[in-house]
mmCIF file of C-alpha atoms and ligand atoms in Angstrom:
data_model
loop_
_atom_site.group_PDB
_atom_site.id
_atom_site.type_symbol
_atom_site.label_atom_id
_atom_site.label_comp_id
_atom_site.label_asym_id
_atom_site.label_seq_id
_atom_site.Cartn_x
_atom_site.Cartn_y
_atom_site.Cartn_z
ATOM 1 C CA MET A 1 23.293 -72.795 20.266
ATOM 2 C CA ALA A 2 22.957 -74.538 16.734
ATOM 3 C CA THR A 3 25.193 -72.946 13.662
ATOM 4 C CA GLY A 4 22.523 -73.124 11.440
ATOM 5 C CA GLU A 5 23.399 -71.000 7.602
ATOM 6 C CA ALA A 6 22.034 -68.333 9.311
ATOM 7 C CA HIS A 7 25.112 -67.840 11.374
ATOM 8 C CA ARG A 8 28.318 -67.305 10.271
ATOM 9 C CA GLY A 9 30.134 -70.413 11.069
ATOM 10 C CA PRO A 10 30.789 -71.654 14.414
ATOM 11 C CA ALA A 11 32.087 -69.724 16.979
ATOM 12 C CA GLY A 12 34.357 -72.205 18.324
ATOM 13 C CA GLY A 13 33.066 -72.270 21.869
ATOM 14 C CA ARG A 14 33.335 -68.746 22.168
ATOM 15 C CA GLY A 15 30.647 -66.427 23.508
ATOM 16 C CA ARG A 16 29.092 -64.450 20.783
ATOM 17 C CA LEU A 17 27.191 -60.821 20.418
ATOM 18 C CA TYR A 18 24.233 -60.944 17.683
ATOM 19 C CA VAL A 19 22.953 -57.480 17.515
ATOM 20 C CA VAL A 20 19.450 -58.214 16.042
ATOM 21 C CA ALA A 21 17.252 -55.720 14.011
ATOM 22 C CA THR A 22 13.252 -55.820 14.883
ATOM 23 C CA PRO A 23 10.296 -54.625 13.927
ATOM 24 C CA ILE A 24 9.154 -50.946 13.525
ATOM 25 C CA GLY A 25 5.683 -51.481 13.879
ATOM 26 C CA ASN A 26 4.282 -54.537 11.537
ATOM 27 C CA LEU A 27 5.421 -57.710 13.324
ATOM 28 C CA ALA A 28 6.056 -59.630 10.317
ATOM 29 C CA ASP A 29 8.793 -57.572 9.325
ATOM 30 C CA VAL A 30 11.331 -59.334 10.780
ATOM 31 C CA THR A 31 13.995 -61.668 8.609
ATOM 32 C CA LEU A 32 14.369 -65.477 8.837
ATOM 33 C CA ARG A 33 18.034 -64.903 10.110
ATOM 34 C CA ALA A 34 16.567 -63.003 12.882
ATOM 35 C CA LEU A 35 13.863 -65.764 14.254
ATOM 36 C CA GLU A 36 16.687 -68.192 13.680
ATOM 37 C CA THR A 37 18.852 -66.497 15.721
ATOM 38 C CA LEU A 38 16.708 -65.124 18.485
ATOM 39 C CA ARG A 39 15.607 -68.904 18.562
ATOM 40 C CA ALA A 40 19.088 -70.029 19.160
ATOM 41 C CA ALA A 41 20.616 -67.529 21.248
ATOM 42 C CA ASP A 42 21.397 -68.755 25.318
ATOM 43 C CA ALA A 43 19.471 -65.402 26.050
ATOM 44 C CA VAL A 44 17.996 -61.954 24.321
ATOM 45 C CA LEU A 45 19.026 -58.662 26.024
ATOM 46 C CA ALA A 46 15.833 -56.805 25.580
ATOM 47 C CA GLU A 47 15.773 -52.958 25.984
ATOM 48 C CA ASP A 48 11.434 -53.893 26.612
ATOM 49 C CA THR A 49 11.150 -57.419 27.112
ATOM 50 C CA ARG A 50 7.418 -57.102 26.990
ATOM 51 C CA THR A 51 7.734 -55.599 23.157
ATOM 52 C CA THR A 52 10.170 -58.483 22.872
ATOM 53 C CA ALA A 53 8.251 -61.087 24.264
ATOM 54 C CA GLN A 54 5.219 -60.127 22.311
ATOM 55 C CA LEU A 55 7.368 -60.567 19.011
ATOM 56 C CA LEU A 56 8.928 -63.835 20.295
ATOM 57 C CA ALA A 57 5.130 -64.815 20.948
ATOM 58 C CA ARG A 58 4.350 -64.018 17.586
ATOM 59 C CA HIS A 59 6.538 -65.928 15.690
ATOM 60 C CA GLY A 60 6.794 -68.909 18.441
ATOM 61 C CA ILE A 61 10.071 -68.883 20.112
ATOM 62 C CA ARG A 62 10.589 -69.586 23.393
ATOM 63 C CA ALA A 63 13.443 -67.434 24.583
ATOM 64 C CA LYS A 64 15.161 -66.278 27.824
ATOM 65 C CA LEU A 65 14.851 -62.634 28.188
ATOM 66 C CA ARG A 66 17.204 -60.027 30.021
ATOM 67 C CA ALA A 67 16.583 -56.487 30.418
ATOM 68 C CA LEU A 68 18.845 -54.183 28.801
ATOM 69 C CA HIS A 69 18.132 -50.630 28.465
ATOM 70 C CA GLY A 70 20.000 -47.454 28.399
ATOM 71 C CA HIS A 71 20.220 -47.260 32.656
ATOM 72 C CA ASN A 72 21.533 -50.471 32.994
ATOM 73 C CA GLU A 73 23.501 -50.837 30.025
ATOM 74 C CA ALA A 74 27.032 -50.068 31.703
ATOM 75 C CA ALA A 75 25.999 -52.054 34.708
ATOM 76 C CA ALA A 76 24.936 -55.060 32.283
ATOM 77 C CA ALA A 77 27.721 -55.164 30.418
ATOM 78 C CA GLN A 78 29.624 -56.914 33.452
ATOM 79 C CA SER A 79 27.042 -59.840 33.477
ATOM 80 C CA VAL A 80 27.228 -60.151 29.318
ATOM 81 C CA LEU A 81 31.032 -60.211 29.392
ATOM 82 C CA ALA A 82 30.774 -63.056 31.985
ATOM 83 C CA ALA A 83 28.002 -64.748 29.924
ATOM 84 C CA LEU A 84 30.182 -64.541 27.019
ATOM 85 C CA ALA A 85 33.360 -65.723 28.833
ATOM 86 C CA ALA A 86 31.278 -68.934 29.817
ATOM 87 C CA GLY A 87 30.563 -69.307 25.886
ATOM 88 C CA GLU A 88 27.133 -68.356 25.969
ATOM 89 C CA THR A 89 25.571 -66.865 22.604
ATOM 90 C CA LEU A 90 23.575 -63.870 23.162
ATOM 91 C CA ALA A 91 21.087 -61.567 21.085
ATOM 92 C CA LEU A 92 20.638 -57.967 21.758
ATOM 93 C CA VAL A 93 17.654 -56.574 20.700
ATOM 94 C CA SER A 94 15.931 -53.180 20.824
ATOM 95 C CA GLU A 95 12.351 -51.857 21.158
ATOM 96 C CA ALA A 96 12.060 -51.620 17.647
ATOM 97 C CA GLY A 97 14.302 -51.249 15.050
ATOM 98 C CA THR A 98 17.925 -51.720 14.886
ATOM 99 C CA PRO A 99 20.207 -51.713 17.976
ATOM 100 C CA GLY A 100 22.483 -48.740 18.373
ATOM 101 C CA ILE A 101 20.125 -46.479 16.309
ATOM 102 C CA SER A 102 18.946 -43.895 18.277
ATOM 103 C CA ASP A 103 18.359 -46.713 20.824
ATOM 104 C CA PRO A 104 20.785 -48.477 23.520
ATOM 105 C CA GLY A 105 23.444 -50.723 22.286
ATOM 106 C CA ALA A 106 26.503 -48.726 21.220
ATOM 107 C CA ARG A 107 28.518 -49.007 24.682
ATOM 108 C CA LEU A 108 27.644 -52.719 25.299
ATOM 109 C CA VAL A 109 29.222 -53.459 21.803
ATOM 110 C CA ARG A 110 32.041 -51.430 22.907
ATOM 111 C CA ARG A 111 32.893 -53.552 25.694
ATOM 112 C CA VAL A 112 32.279 -56.560 24.394
ATOM 113 C CA ARG A 113 34.639 -56.453 21.220
ATOM 114 C CA ALA A 114 37.151 -54.594 23.722
ATOM 115 C CA ALA A 115 36.904 -57.962 25.394
ATOM 116 C CA GLY A 116 37.871 -59.957 22.233
ATOM 117 C CA PHE A 117 34.490 -61.585 21.552
ATOM 118 C CA ASP A 118 32.719 -61.656 18.350
ATOM 119 C CA VAL A 119 29.824 -58.857 17.480
ATOM 120 C CA VAL A 120 27.772 -59.906 14.546
ATOM 121 C CA PRO A 121 25.212 -57.921 12.762
ATOM 122 C CA ILE A 122 21.899 -59.524 12.119
ATOM 123 C CA PRO A 123 20.405 -56.294 10.221
ATOM 124 C CA GLY A 124 16.596 -55.773 9.261
ATOM 125 C CA PRO A 125 14.077 -52.761 10.450
ATOM 126 C CA SER A 126 14.910 -49.532 11.262
ATOM 127 C CA ALA A 127 12.966 -46.512 10.777
ATOM 128 C CA LEU A 128 16.090 -44.571 9.061
ATOM 129 C CA ALA A 129 16.215 -46.767 6.238
ATOM 130 C CA ALA A 130 12.330 -47.252 5.803
ATOM 131 C CA ALA A 131 12.156 -43.201 5.749
ATOM 132 C CA LEU A 132 14.950 -42.763 3.215
ATOM 133 C CA SER A 133 13.335 -45.088 1.020
ATOM 134 C CA VAL A 134 10.293 -43.554 0.194
ATOM 135 C CA SER A 135 11.754 -39.891 0.772
ATOM 136 C CA GLY A 136 12.670 -39.282 -2.578
ATOM 137 C CA VAL A 137 15.895 -38.278 -1.622
ATOM 138 C CA ASP A 138 18.837 -38.980 -3.163
ATOM 139 C CA GLY A 139 22.548 -38.561 -2.752
ATOM 140 C CA PRO A 140 24.507 -37.733 0.428
ATOM 141 C CA PHE A 141 22.902 -37.569 4.065
ATOM 142 C CA ALA A 142 23.315 -36.839 7.855
ATOM 143 C CA PHE A 143 21.393 -38.808 10.569
ATOM 144 C CA VAL A 144 21.026 -36.235 13.429
ATOM 145 C CA GLY A 145 18.320 -38.754 14.873
ATOM 146 C CA PHE A 146 16.628 -37.108 18.298
ATOM 147 C CA LEU A 147 17.136 -33.045 18.803
ATOM 148 C CA PRO A 148 17.284 -31.824 22.073
ATOM 149 C CA ALA A 149 13.939 -31.383 24.017
ATOM 150 C CA LYS A 150 14.498 -27.794 24.990
ATOM 151 C CA ASP A 151 13.705 -24.677 22.552
ATOM 152 C CA ALA A 152 17.005 -23.176 22.851
ATOM 153 C CA ALA A 153 19.000 -26.085 22.903
ATOM 154 C CA ARG A 154 17.369 -27.423 19.576
ATOM 155 C CA ARG A 155 17.404 -24.336 17.752
ATOM 156 C CA ALA A 156 21.014 -23.792 18.268
ATOM 157 C CA GLU A 157 21.641 -27.256 17.101
ATOM 158 C CA ILE A 158 19.498 -26.877 13.678
ATOM 159 C CA GLY A 159 21.717 -23.873 13.589
ATOM 160 C CA ARG A 160 24.828 -26.252 13.649
ATOM 161 C CA TRP A 161 23.184 -27.612 10.404
ATOM 162 C CA ARG A 162 22.241 -24.675 8.815
ATOM 163 C CA ASP A 163 25.232 -24.443 6.024
ATOM 164 C CA PHE A 164 25.293 -28.469 5.262
ATOM 165 C CA PRO A 165 24.938 -29.328 2.052
ATOM 166 C CA HIS A 166 23.111 -32.756 2.136
ATOM 167 C CA ALA A 167 19.885 -34.217 3.175
ATOM 168 C CA LEU A 168 19.254 -34.124 6.883
ATOM 169 C CA VAL A 169 17.172 -36.940 8.923
ATOM 170 C CA PHE A 170 15.474 -36.303 12.436
ATOM 171 C CA TYR A 171 13.664 -38.502 14.517
ATOM 172 C CA GLU A 172 10.433 -36.705 16.776
ATOM 173 C CA ALA A 173 8.035 -37.828 18.952
ATOM 174 C CA PRO A 174 4.720 -36.731 18.629
ATOM 175 C CA HIS A 175 4.231 -33.774 21.273
ATOM 176 C CA ARG A 176 7.612 -32.100 19.541
ATOM 177 C CA VAL A 177 6.941 -32.342 15.589
ATOM 178 C CA ARG A 178 5.361 -29.100 15.041
ATOM 179 C CA ALA A 179 7.796 -27.318 17.315
ATOM 180 C CA THR A 180 10.712 -28.887 15.235
ATOM 181 C CA LEU A 181 9.063 -28.531 11.799
ATOM 182 C CA GLY A 182 8.540 -24.881 13.042
ATOM 183 C CA ASP A 183 11.855 -24.154 13.710
ATOM 184 C CA LEU A 184 13.303 -26.500 10.971
ATOM 185 C CA ALA A 185 11.214 -23.658 8.922
ATOM 186 C CA ALA A 186 12.712 -20.991 10.126
ATOM 187 C CA ILE A 187 16.497 -21.683 10.525
ATOM 188 C CA LEU A 188 16.766 -24.063 7.445
ATOM 189 C CA GLY A 189 14.638 -22.044 5.040
ATOM 190 C CA ALA A 190 10.702 -22.303 4.647
ATOM 191 C CA SER A 191 11.269 -23.691 1.020
ATOM 192 C CA ARG A 192 13.396 -26.780 1.792
ATOM 193 C CA GLU A 193 11.486 -29.683 1.100
ATOM 194 C CA VAL A 194 10.479 -32.021 4.168
ATOM 195 C CA VAL A 195 9.141 -35.433 3.993
ATOM 196 C CA ILE A 196 7.133 -36.425 7.118
ATOM 197 C CA ALA A 197 6.960 -40.309 7.288
ATOM 198 C CA ARG A 198 4.829 -41.206 10.287
ATOM 199 C CA GLU A 199 3.882 -44.321 11.760
ATOM 200 C CA LEU A 200 5.745 -46.585 9.178
ATOM 201 C CA THR A 201 4.811 -49.999 8.551
ATOM 202 C CA LYS A 202 1.592 -49.478 10.947
ATOM 203 C CA MET A 203 -1.930 -49.119 10.277
ATOM 204 C CA PHE A 204 -1.879 -45.452 9.668
ATOM 205 C CA GLU A 205 1.430 -45.087 7.945
ATOM 206 C CA GLN A 206 1.532 -41.639 6.340
ATOM 207 C CA VAL A 207 4.180 -40.079 4.224
ATOM 208 C CA HIS A 208 3.994 -37.119 3.226
ATOM 209 C CA ALA A 209 6.459 -34.449 1.420
ATOM 210 C CA CYS A 210 5.721 -30.524 1.597
ATOM 211 C CA ALA A 211 7.863 -27.404 2.019
ATOM 212 C CA LEU A 212 9.313 -27.160 5.357
ATOM 213 C CA GLY A 213 6.970 -23.610 5.572
ATOM 214 C CA GLU A 214 3.724 -25.728 5.205
ATOM 215 C CA ALA A 215 4.783 -28.850 7.384
ATOM 216 C CA ALA A 216 3.384 -27.089 10.620
ATOM 217 C CA ASP A 217 0.436 -26.417 9.086
ATOM 218 C CA TRP A 218 -0.236 -29.720 7.551
ATOM 219 C CA ILE A 219 0.110 -31.323 10.699
ATOM 220 C CA ALA A 220 -2.124 -29.338 12.136
ATOM 221 C CA ALA A 221 -4.918 -29.410 10.138
ATOM 222 C CA ASP A 222 -5.495 -32.936 11.239
ATOM 223 C CA PRO A 223 -5.127 -33.813 15.360
ATOM 224 C CA ASN A 224 -4.342 -37.410 13.753
ATOM 225 C CA ARG A 225 -1.407 -36.439 11.940
ATOM 226 C CA GLU A 226 0.392 -34.900 15.512
ATOM 227 C CA ARG A 227 -0.182 -38.855 16.756
ATOM 228 C CA GLY A 228 2.362 -41.710 16.796
ATOM 229 C CA GLU A 229 6.146 -41.910 15.553
ATOM 230 C CA PHE A 230 7.830 -39.375 12.870
ATOM 231 C CA VAL A 231 10.769 -39.488 10.907
ATOM 232 C CA LEU A 232 11.586 -36.092 9.386
ATOM 233 C CA VAL A 233 13.810 -36.436 5.885
ATOM 234 C CA VAL A 234 14.770 -32.782 4.879
ATOM 235 C CA ALA A 235 16.052 -32.488 1.066
ATOM 236 C CA ALA A 236 19.002 -30.784 0.359
ATOM 237 C CA PRO A 237 19.254 -27.278 -0.144
ATOM 238 C CA GLY A 238 17.919 -26.586 -3.376
ATOM 239 C CA GLU A 239 18.377 -30.453 -4.499
ATOM 240 C CA ALA A 240 15.257 -31.832 -4.876
ATOM 241 C CA ARG A 241 13.039 -28.979 -4.340
ATOM 242 C CA GLY A 242 15.225 -27.525 -7.392
ATOM 243 C CA ARG A 243 14.052 -30.310 -9.565
ATOM 244 C CA ASP A 244 10.614 -30.182 -8.276
ATOM 245 C CA ALA A 245 10.328 -26.533 -8.599
ATOM 246 C CA ALA A 246 12.129 -26.760 -12.276
ATOM 247 C CA GLU A 247 8.658 -29.323 -13.541
ATOM 248 C CA ALA A 248 6.495 -27.379 -11.600
ATOM 249 C CA GLU A 249 7.365 -23.830 -13.524
ATOM 250 C CA ARG A 250 7.221 -25.816 -16.565
ATOM 251 C CA VAL A 251 3.960 -26.705 -16.420
ATOM 252 C CA LEU A 252 2.869 -23.972 -15.060
ATOM 253 C CA ALA A 253 4.443 -21.985 -18.077
ATOM 254 C CA ILE A 254 2.188 -24.332 -20.323
ATOM 255 C CA LEU A 255 -1.107 -23.367 -18.584
ATOM 256 C CA ALA A 256 -0.262 -20.094 -17.950
ATOM 257 C CA ALA A 257 -0.330 -19.424 -21.605
ATOM 258 C CA GLU A 258 -3.742 -20.765 -22.587
ATOM 259 C CA LEU A 259 -5.526 -20.188 -18.853
ATOM 260 C CA PRO A 260 -6.682 -17.072 -16.338
ATOM 261 C CA VAL A 261 -3.667 -17.212 -13.800
ATOM 262 C CA LYS A 262 -5.888 -18.435 -10.705
ATOM 263 C CA GLN A 263 -7.229 -21.750 -12.933
ATOM 264 C CA ALA A 264 -3.336 -22.189 -13.962
ATOM 265 C CA ALA A 265 -1.785 -21.989 -10.162
ATOM 266 C CA LYS A 266 -4.928 -24.221 -9.405
ATOM 267 C CA LEU A 267 -4.508 -26.946 -11.921
ATOM 268 C CA ALA A 268 -0.396 -26.648 -11.818
ATOM 269 C CA ALA A 269 -0.471 -27.567 -8.148
ATOM 270 C CA ALA A 270 -2.499 -30.377 -8.447
ATOM 271 C CA ILE A 271 -0.194 -31.757 -11.629
ATOM 272 C CA THR A 272 2.928 -31.043 -9.349
ATOM 273 C CA GLY A 273 2.326 -30.512 -5.579
ATOM 274 C CA ALA A 274 3.977 -27.771 -5.426
ATOM 275 C CA ALA A 275 2.355 -24.696 -3.081
ATOM 276 C CA LYS A 276 -0.810 -22.863 -4.938
ATOM 277 C CA ASN A 277 -0.026 -19.578 -3.529
ATOM 278 C CA ALA A 278 3.598 -19.218 -4.836
ATOM 279 C CA LEU A 279 2.438 -20.846 -8.225
ATOM 280 C CA TYR A 280 -0.159 -18.341 -8.169
ATOM 281 C CA GLU A 281 2.499 -15.533 -7.816
ATOM 282 C CA ARG A 282 4.644 -17.222 -10.401
ATOM 283 C CA ALA A 283 1.822 -17.362 -13.112
ATOM 284 C CA LEU A 284 0.984 -13.233 -12.018
ATOM 285 C CA ALA A 285 4.766 -12.848 -13.163
ATOM 286 C CA ILE A 286 4.911 -14.590 -16.055
ATOM 287 C CA LYS A 287 1.595 -12.915 -17.378
ATOM 288 C CA ARG A 288 3.067 -9.649 -16.671
ATOM 289 C CA ALA A 289 6.040 -10.419 -18.697
ATOM 290 C CA ALA A 290 3.870 -11.935 -21.540
ATOM 291 C CA ASP A 291 1.663 -8.790 -21.429
ATOM 292 C CA ALA A 292 5.194 -6.297 -21.302
ATOM 293 C CA GLU A 293 5.654 -8.212 -24.542
ATOM 294 C CA GLY A 294 2.564 -7.336 -26.043
ATOM 295 C CA HIS A 295 1.231 -10.929 -25.669
ATOM 296 C CA PRO A 296 -1.818 -9.733 -23.432
ATOM 297 C CA GLY A 297 -3.210 -12.918 -21.317
ATOM 298 C CA GLU A 298 -6.768 -12.920 -19.100
ATOM 299 C CA PRO A 299 -5.392 -11.940 -15.746
HETATM 300 N N1 SAM B 301 16.386 -48.032 16.502
HETATM 301 C C1 SAM B 301 14.927 -47.604 15.788
HETATM 302 C C2 SAM B 301 15.732 -47.648 14.521
HETATM 303 O O1 SAM B 301 16.499 -47.826 14.206
HETATM 304 O O2 SAM B 301 14.440 -46.861 13.688
HETATM 305 C C3 SAM B 301 14.635 -46.112 16.332
HETATM 306 C C4 SAM B 301 14.364 -45.745 17.689
HETATM 307 S S1 SAM B 301 14.446 -44.721 18.345
HETATM 308 C C5 SAM B 301 14.096 -44.720 20.437
HETATM 309 C C6 SAM B 301 12.546 -44.014 18.505
HETATM 310 C C7 SAM B 301 12.061 -43.174 17.077
HETATM 311 O O3 SAM B 301 12.518 -43.482 15.994
HETATM 312 C C8 SAM B 301 10.852 -42.645 16.881
HETATM 313 O O4 SAM B 301 10.518 -41.892 18.293
HETATM 314 C C9 SAM B 301 10.460 -42.197 15.438
HETATM 315 O O5 SAM B 301 11.375 -40.971 15.484
HETATM 316 C C10 SAM B 301 11.471 -43.128 14.837
HETATM 317 N N2 SAM B 301 10.259 -44.382 14.911
HETATM 318 C C11 SAM B 301 10.498 -45.442 15.133
HETATM 319 N N3 SAM B 301 9.581 -46.353 14.694
HETATM 320 C C12 SAM B 301 8.737 -45.547 13.951
HETATM 321 C C13 SAM B 301 7.777 -45.553 12.873
HETATM 322 N N4 SAM B 301 7.122 -46.605 12.783
HETATM 323 N N5 SAM B 301 7.540 -44.885 11.735
HETATM 324 C C14 SAM B 301 8.192 -43.739 12.185
HETATM 325 N N6 SAM B 301 8.879 -43.519 12.794
HETATM 326 C C15 SAM B 301 9.523 -44.916 13.778
#
C-alpha cells in the first residue's frame, strides 16, 4: 500500500485496519483521505458490497471487495487476522456513514486490536453528527440509536431515559417512526422539543423542529414525510424549549397588548414557530390578567 500523506506513517510491513466513514446519501460527501485509503487498501471489507461498489465506481477506484456484515463479522475476523498477519492493509466500510455506529465493526475492531494490529479511524459522515449539527441542540447528549422494534420493549427502553437530563438521539426506520414519536411524547413529555432529521444529504432532505406532542401529526400530514431514513434528536428537558418558550412569550406579550387574542397568537406562532393553540391559551391568560388589572383589551 502507498504511504501517502493521508496515512499515519508506514505500518512497518505490519497489517493495518482502517475504519473508513462513507457518505450517508450524497456520494460527494467523502473525504480525500477516505478515497486515498480505499484506493490504496489491499482489500475493502464492505457491509454491502453493492453500495460500496457504487461509491468506488463514482470515484474511479478499483478495489478488491470482501463482504463483512453483522452475520459473518465474528467468522470473518479469522480471515481478517490472517490477512493482517500477512501484512495486508484493509479498509472497513459500512453501508453508509461511520462503521461501528449502529453498524457492524465494533467486534472486528476489538479482535484486531487485541491481536496487536493498529486500527486507524478515517473520520467522515455520520447521520448522528449531521443531525446534531442542524438540530440547534446544545450541550451533552446520549446516542441511543435504534430502539427495540416490539412495542413493549421500546416503551420500556424509552422509560429508562425518562429522567436523563440531557438531549437524546435516536435512529429510526420509516415504518416505525410515527409509533416511536408517539411513545416518546407519551413517556418523555409532549412539550419536549424534537428535531426530526429526515433523508439527510439526499434529494428530499427535511429538518423539522416541533414539540414531541405535535410530531406524529406532522409526519401524518404528508405521506412523503414517512419515507426514508430518520434521526430524532430530542432536546434536553426544558432547555432548548425553555429558551424558545421564553422568546415566544415575549413576542406574544407585545402582540397581545395591541391585537385581539386570536390574531396575536397566530402572528406569534408565525414569528417564533411555537404551537398556535398553546399561544392562544397563553394570550387569553394575558388578556384576563390585564383585564383584572383594569386594562381591558379586546378578546
Ligand atoms: N453508521 C451509520 C452512521 O454513521 O450514521 C448509521 C447506520 S444505521 C444502520 C442506519 C440508520 O442511520 C438509519 O435507519 C437512520 O436512522 C440513520 N441514517 C442513515 N443515513 C441517514 C440519512 N441520510 N438521513 C437520516 N438518517 C440517516
